[in-house]
Short mmCIF file of C-alpha atoms in Angstrom, two decimals:
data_model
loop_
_atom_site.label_atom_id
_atom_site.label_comp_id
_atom_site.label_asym_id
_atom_site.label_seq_id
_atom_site.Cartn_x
_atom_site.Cartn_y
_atom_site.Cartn_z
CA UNK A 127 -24.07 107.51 127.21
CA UNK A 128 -27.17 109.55 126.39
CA UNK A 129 -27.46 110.21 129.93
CA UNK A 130 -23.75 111.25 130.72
CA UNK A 131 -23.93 113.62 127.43
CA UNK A 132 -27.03 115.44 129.46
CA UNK A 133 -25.43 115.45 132.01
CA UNK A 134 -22.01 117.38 131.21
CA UNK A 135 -24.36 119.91 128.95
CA UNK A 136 -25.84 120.63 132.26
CA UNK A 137 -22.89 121.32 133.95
CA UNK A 138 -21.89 123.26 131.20
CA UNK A 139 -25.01 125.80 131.29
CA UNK A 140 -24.67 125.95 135.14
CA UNK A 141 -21.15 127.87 134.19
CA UNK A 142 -22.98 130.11 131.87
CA UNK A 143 -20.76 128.03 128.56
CA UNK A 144 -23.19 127.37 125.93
CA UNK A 145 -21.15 124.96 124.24
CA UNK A 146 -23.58 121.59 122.65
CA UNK A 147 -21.33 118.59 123.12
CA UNK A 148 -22.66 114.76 121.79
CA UNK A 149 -20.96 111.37 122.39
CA UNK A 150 -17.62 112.35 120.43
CA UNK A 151 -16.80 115.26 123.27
CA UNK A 152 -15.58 114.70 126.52
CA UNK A 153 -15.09 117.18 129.22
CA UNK A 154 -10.90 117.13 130.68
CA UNK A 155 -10.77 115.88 134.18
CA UNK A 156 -7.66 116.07 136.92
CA UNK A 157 -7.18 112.42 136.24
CA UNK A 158 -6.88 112.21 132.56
CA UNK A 159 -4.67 115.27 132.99
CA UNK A 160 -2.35 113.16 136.07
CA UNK A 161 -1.28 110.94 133.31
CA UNK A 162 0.73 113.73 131.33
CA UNK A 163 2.92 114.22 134.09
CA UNK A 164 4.65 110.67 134.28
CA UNK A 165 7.74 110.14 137.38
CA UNK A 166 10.93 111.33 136.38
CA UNK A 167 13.66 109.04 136.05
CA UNK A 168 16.55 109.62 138.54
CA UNK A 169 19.12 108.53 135.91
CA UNK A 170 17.87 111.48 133.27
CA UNK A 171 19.23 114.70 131.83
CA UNK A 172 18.19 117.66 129.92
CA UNK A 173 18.20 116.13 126.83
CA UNK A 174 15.40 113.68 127.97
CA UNK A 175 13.05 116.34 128.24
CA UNK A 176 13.59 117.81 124.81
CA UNK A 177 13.73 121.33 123.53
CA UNK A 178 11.67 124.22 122.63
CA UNK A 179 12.12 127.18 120.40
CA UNK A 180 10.00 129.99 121.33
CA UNK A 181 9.53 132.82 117.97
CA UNK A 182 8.23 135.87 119.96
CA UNK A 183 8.19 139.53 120.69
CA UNK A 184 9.10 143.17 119.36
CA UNK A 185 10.31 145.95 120.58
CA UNK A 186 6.73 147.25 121.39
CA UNK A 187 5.75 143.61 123.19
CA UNK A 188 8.82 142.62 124.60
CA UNK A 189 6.55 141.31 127.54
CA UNK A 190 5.08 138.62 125.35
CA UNK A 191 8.55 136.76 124.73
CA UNK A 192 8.75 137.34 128.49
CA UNK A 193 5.41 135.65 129.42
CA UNK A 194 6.39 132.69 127.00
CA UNK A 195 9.60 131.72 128.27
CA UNK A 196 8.28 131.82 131.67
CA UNK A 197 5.13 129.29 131.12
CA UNK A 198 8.17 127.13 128.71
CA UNK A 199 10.37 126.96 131.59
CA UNK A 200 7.83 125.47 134.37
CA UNK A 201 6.91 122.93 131.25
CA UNK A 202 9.55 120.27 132.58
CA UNK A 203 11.25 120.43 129.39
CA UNK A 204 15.69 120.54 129.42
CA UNK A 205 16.21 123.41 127.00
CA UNK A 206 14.14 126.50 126.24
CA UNK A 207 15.80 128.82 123.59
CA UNK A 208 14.53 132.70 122.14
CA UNK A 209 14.35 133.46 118.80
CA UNK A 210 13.93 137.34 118.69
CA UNK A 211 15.42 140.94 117.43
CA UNK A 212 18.30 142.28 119.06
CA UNK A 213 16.24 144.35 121.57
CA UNK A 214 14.82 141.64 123.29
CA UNK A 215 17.21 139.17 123.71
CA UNK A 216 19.23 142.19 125.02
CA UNK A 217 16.67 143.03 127.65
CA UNK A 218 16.16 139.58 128.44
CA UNK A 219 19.44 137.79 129.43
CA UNK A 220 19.85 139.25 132.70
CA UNK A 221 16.39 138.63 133.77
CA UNK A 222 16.46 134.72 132.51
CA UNK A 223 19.47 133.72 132.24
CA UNK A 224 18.44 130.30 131.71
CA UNK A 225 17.10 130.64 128.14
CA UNK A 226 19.12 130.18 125.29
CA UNK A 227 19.38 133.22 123.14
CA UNK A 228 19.00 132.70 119.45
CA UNK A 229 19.57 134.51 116.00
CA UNK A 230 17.73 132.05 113.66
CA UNK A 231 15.20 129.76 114.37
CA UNK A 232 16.16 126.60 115.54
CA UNK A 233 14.52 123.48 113.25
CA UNK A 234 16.42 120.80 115.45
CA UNK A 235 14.11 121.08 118.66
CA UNK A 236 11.68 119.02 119.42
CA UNK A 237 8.64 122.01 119.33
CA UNK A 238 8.59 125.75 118.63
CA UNK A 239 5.92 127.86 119.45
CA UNK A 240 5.90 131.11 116.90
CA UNK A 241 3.70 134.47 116.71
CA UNK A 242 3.30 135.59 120.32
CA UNK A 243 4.05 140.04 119.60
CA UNK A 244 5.71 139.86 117.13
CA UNK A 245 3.21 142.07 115.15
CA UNK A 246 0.93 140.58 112.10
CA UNK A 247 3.02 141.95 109.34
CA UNK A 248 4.76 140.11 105.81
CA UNK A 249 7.96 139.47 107.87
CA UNK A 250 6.34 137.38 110.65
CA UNK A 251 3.99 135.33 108.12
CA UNK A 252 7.09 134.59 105.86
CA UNK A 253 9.20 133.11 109.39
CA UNK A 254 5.63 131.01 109.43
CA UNK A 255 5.75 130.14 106.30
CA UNK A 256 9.25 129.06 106.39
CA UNK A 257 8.92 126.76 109.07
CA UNK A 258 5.73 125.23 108.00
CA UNK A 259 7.53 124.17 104.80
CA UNK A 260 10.64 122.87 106.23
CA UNK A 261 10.52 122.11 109.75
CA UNK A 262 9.84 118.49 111.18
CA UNK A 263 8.98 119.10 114.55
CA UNK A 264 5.34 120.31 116.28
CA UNK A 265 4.73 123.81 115.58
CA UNK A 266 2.61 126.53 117.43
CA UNK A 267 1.13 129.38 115.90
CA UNK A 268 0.00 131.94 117.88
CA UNK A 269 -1.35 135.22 118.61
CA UNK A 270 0.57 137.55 115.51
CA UNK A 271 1.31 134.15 113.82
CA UNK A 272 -2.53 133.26 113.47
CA UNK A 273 -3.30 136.90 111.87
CA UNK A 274 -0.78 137.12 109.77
CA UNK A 275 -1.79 133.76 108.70
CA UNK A 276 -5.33 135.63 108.28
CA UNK A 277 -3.86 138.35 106.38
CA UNK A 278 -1.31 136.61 103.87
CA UNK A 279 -2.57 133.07 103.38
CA UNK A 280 -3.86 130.55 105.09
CA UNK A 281 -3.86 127.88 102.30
CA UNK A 282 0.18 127.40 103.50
CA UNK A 283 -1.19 125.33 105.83
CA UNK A 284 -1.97 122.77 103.64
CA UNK A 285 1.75 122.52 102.32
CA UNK A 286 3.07 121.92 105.86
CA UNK A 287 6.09 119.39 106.93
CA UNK A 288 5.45 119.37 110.65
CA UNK A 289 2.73 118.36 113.06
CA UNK A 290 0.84 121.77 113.74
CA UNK A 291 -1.21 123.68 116.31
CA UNK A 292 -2.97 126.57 115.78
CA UNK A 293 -4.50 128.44 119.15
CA UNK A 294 -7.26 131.30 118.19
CA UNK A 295 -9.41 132.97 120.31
CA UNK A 296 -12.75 133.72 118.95
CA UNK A 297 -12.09 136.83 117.20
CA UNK A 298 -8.66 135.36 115.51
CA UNK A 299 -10.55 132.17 114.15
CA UNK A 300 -13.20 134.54 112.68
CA UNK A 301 -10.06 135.89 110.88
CA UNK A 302 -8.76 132.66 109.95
CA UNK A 303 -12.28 131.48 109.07
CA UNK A 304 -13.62 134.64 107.42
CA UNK A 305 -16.75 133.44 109.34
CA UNK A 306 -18.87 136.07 112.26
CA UNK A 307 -18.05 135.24 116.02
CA UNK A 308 -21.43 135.21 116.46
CA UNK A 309 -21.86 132.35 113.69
CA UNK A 310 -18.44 130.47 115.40
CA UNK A 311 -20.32 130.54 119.11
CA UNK A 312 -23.46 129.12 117.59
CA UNK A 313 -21.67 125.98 116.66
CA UNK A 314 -17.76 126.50 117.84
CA UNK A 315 -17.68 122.43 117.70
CA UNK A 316 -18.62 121.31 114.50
CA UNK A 317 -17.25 124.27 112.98
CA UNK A 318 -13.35 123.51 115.17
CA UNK A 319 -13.81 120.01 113.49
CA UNK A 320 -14.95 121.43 109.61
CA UNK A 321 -11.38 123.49 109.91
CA UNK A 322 -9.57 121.00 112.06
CA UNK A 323 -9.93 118.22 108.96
CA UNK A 324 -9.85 120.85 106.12
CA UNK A 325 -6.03 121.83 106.93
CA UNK A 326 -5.11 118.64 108.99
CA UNK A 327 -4.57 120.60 112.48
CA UNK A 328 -4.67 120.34 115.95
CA UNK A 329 -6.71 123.03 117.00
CA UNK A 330 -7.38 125.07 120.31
CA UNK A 331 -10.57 127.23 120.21
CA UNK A 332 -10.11 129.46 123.41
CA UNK A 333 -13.21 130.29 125.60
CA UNK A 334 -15.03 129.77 129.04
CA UNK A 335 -14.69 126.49 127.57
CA UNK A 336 -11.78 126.23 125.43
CA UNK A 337 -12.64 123.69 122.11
CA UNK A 338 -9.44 121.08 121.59
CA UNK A 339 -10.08 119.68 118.19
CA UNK A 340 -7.82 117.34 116.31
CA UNK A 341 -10.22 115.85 113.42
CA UNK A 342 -13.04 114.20 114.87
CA UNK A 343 -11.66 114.21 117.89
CA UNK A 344 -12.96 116.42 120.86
CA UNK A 345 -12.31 117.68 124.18
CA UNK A 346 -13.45 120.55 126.22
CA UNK A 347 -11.46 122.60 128.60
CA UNK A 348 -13.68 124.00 131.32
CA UNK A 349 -11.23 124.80 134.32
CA UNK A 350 -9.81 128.43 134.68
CA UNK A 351 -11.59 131.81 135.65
CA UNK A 352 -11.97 135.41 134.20
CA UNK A 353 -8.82 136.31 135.48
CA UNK A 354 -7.11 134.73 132.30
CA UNK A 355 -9.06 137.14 130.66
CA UNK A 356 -5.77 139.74 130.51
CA UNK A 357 -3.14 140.35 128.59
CA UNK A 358 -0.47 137.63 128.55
CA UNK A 359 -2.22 134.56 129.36
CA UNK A 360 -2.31 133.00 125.93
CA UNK A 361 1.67 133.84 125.98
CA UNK A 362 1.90 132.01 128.82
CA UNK A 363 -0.35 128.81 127.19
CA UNK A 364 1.38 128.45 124.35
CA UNK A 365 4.52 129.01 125.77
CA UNK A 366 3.67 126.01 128.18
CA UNK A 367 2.40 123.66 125.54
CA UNK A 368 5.40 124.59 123.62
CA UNK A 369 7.50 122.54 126.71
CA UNK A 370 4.70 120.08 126.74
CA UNK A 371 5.37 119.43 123.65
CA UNK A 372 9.02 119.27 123.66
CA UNK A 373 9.25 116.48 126.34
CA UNK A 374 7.25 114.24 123.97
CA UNK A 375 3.65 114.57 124.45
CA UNK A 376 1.26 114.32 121.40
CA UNK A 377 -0.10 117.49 120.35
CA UNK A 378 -3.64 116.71 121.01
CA UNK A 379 -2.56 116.08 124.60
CA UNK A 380 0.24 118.87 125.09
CA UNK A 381 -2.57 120.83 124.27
CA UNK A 382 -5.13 119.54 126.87
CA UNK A 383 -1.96 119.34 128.80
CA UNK A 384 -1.12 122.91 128.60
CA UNK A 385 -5.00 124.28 129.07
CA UNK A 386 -5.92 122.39 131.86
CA UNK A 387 -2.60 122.96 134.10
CA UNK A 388 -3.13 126.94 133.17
CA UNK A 389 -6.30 126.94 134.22
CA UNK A 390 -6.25 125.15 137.38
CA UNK A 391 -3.33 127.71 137.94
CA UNK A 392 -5.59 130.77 137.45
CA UNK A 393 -8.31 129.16 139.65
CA UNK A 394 -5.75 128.98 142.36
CA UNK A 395 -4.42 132.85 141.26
CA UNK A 396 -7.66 133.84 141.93
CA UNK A 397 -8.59 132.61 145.06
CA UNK A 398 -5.50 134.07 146.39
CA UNK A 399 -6.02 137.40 144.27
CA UNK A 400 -9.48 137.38 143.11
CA UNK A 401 -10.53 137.31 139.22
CA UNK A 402 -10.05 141.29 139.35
CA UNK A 403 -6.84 141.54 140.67
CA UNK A 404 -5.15 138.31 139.43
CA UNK A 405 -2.35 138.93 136.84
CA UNK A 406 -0.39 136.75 134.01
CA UNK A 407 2.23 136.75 136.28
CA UNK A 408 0.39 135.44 139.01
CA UNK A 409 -1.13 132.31 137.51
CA UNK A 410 2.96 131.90 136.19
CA UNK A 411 3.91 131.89 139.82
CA UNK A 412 1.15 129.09 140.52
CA UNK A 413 2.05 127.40 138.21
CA UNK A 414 4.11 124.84 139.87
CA UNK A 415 1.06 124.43 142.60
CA UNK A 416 -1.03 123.71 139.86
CA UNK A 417 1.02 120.73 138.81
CA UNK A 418 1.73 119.75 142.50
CA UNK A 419 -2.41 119.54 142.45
CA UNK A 420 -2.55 117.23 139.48
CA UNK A 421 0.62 114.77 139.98
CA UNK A 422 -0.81 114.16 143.76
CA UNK A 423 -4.02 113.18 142.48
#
């Protein structure tokens, strides 16, 4: 064990991710991945595959409710549905005609990912708060959803009803943890797992080497390149995971699920693209390569 822990630190510094693991982290592979992808039954229907709710967007980031129904929709869940303002929904139909346009938020599906520009103000913490006291389901909170979390109370958390996943970068979870980035990259793992069983999470520290926490529980991401780096990939993510979740998987593995399958998807954006010229929307469009990779494994 002592050996294999070595190794994978190794690895890790080779790719320039000073992240210390020990024998309670393990490092995602294709084939642990494979296995969140089981064969469709012939004799199935939308309904098998569950629905997600995605909360997201404004009027000044429109694109972000965009980005997240397109990563929800290559998920392989039956029903993805838009909870936004008038604006968007009106801008959106045309374009994805597909989704299912909402008023209210929608506590019967299965998962609903909520936060993603919507802007960090009283109104979007108090749609968080509502759900985290009376929905049932697995919720994401994201992007706008984290910092409003930061700026209003985080100490909701502990009141929740639902299974929930929160999905910082570095910078938010030094909001949410009032702690320096510098002190978080130090020691992002034990510090993921201090918060992770404080407020009984499943968390996703994103980085070169993205932290999944749920408790004691541990697994690193390592597969994508810089060109997630832009605007619009953590849209996409949670967006993705939000579908993940909907067609039943755990959230500890929706998560690892969701990471993994994004960043294989930017590895194979940027070969085609490069890391400078690769967008969000073309790691969407590989998407479905990516998970061709992994299910033919």
């Amino acid at each position: 064990m002592k050996t294999m822990i070595n190794k994978q630190m190794c690895e890790l510094e080779a790719m320039g991710i000073p992240v210390p693991i020990d024998s309670s982290v393990t490092i995602l592979d294709a084939g642990q991945i494979k296995n969140f992808y089981p064969k469709r039954a012939r004799n199935s229907h939308k309904g098998t595959y569950g629905s997600c709710n995605i909360v997201a967007g404004s009027k000044k980031y429109a694109g972000a409710a965009v980005l997240s129904l397109k990563g929800a929709l290559r998920s392989g869940c039956g029903y993805v549905k838009l909870t936004s303002c008038e604006y968007v929904k009106n801008l959106l139909i045309p374009k994805l005609p597909q989704v299912i346009y909402l008023d209210e938020l929608d506590l019967t599906s299965q998962a609903i990912a909520i936060g993603m520009g919507m802007g960090a103000t009283q109104a979007t913490y108090d749609a968080v708060k509502y759900l985290i006291k009376n929905y049932v389901g697995s919720l994401i909170i994201d992007a706008d959803g984290l910092n409003a979390l930061s700026e209003y109370g985080i100490d909701i958390l502990k009141e929740k009803t639902c299974k929930v996943i929160l999905t910082p970068h570095a910078k938010e979870f030094s909001r949410l943890t009032k702690l320096r980035v510098e002190d978080i990259l130090d020691n992002p793992v034990e510090i993921s797992k201090e918060f992770s069983k404080k407020y009984g999470v499943t968390l996703l520290l994103k980085g070169a080497a993205s932290i999944i926490c749920e408790g004691d529980r541990v697994a690193l991401n390592t597969m994508g390149t810089t060109a997630l780096s832009k605007g619009g990939s953590g849209d996409i993510l949670s967006g993705f995971m939000c579908g993940c979740l909907a067609r039943g998987l755990a959230p500890f593995d929706a998560v690892s699920c969701a990471a993994y399958t994004l960043g294989v998807a930017a590895e194979i954006a940027s070969e085609e693209k490069t890391d400078y010229c690769a967008t969000a929307d073309d790691i969407i469009k590989n998407l479905h390569l990516s998970v061709k990779r992994l299910t033919s494994i």
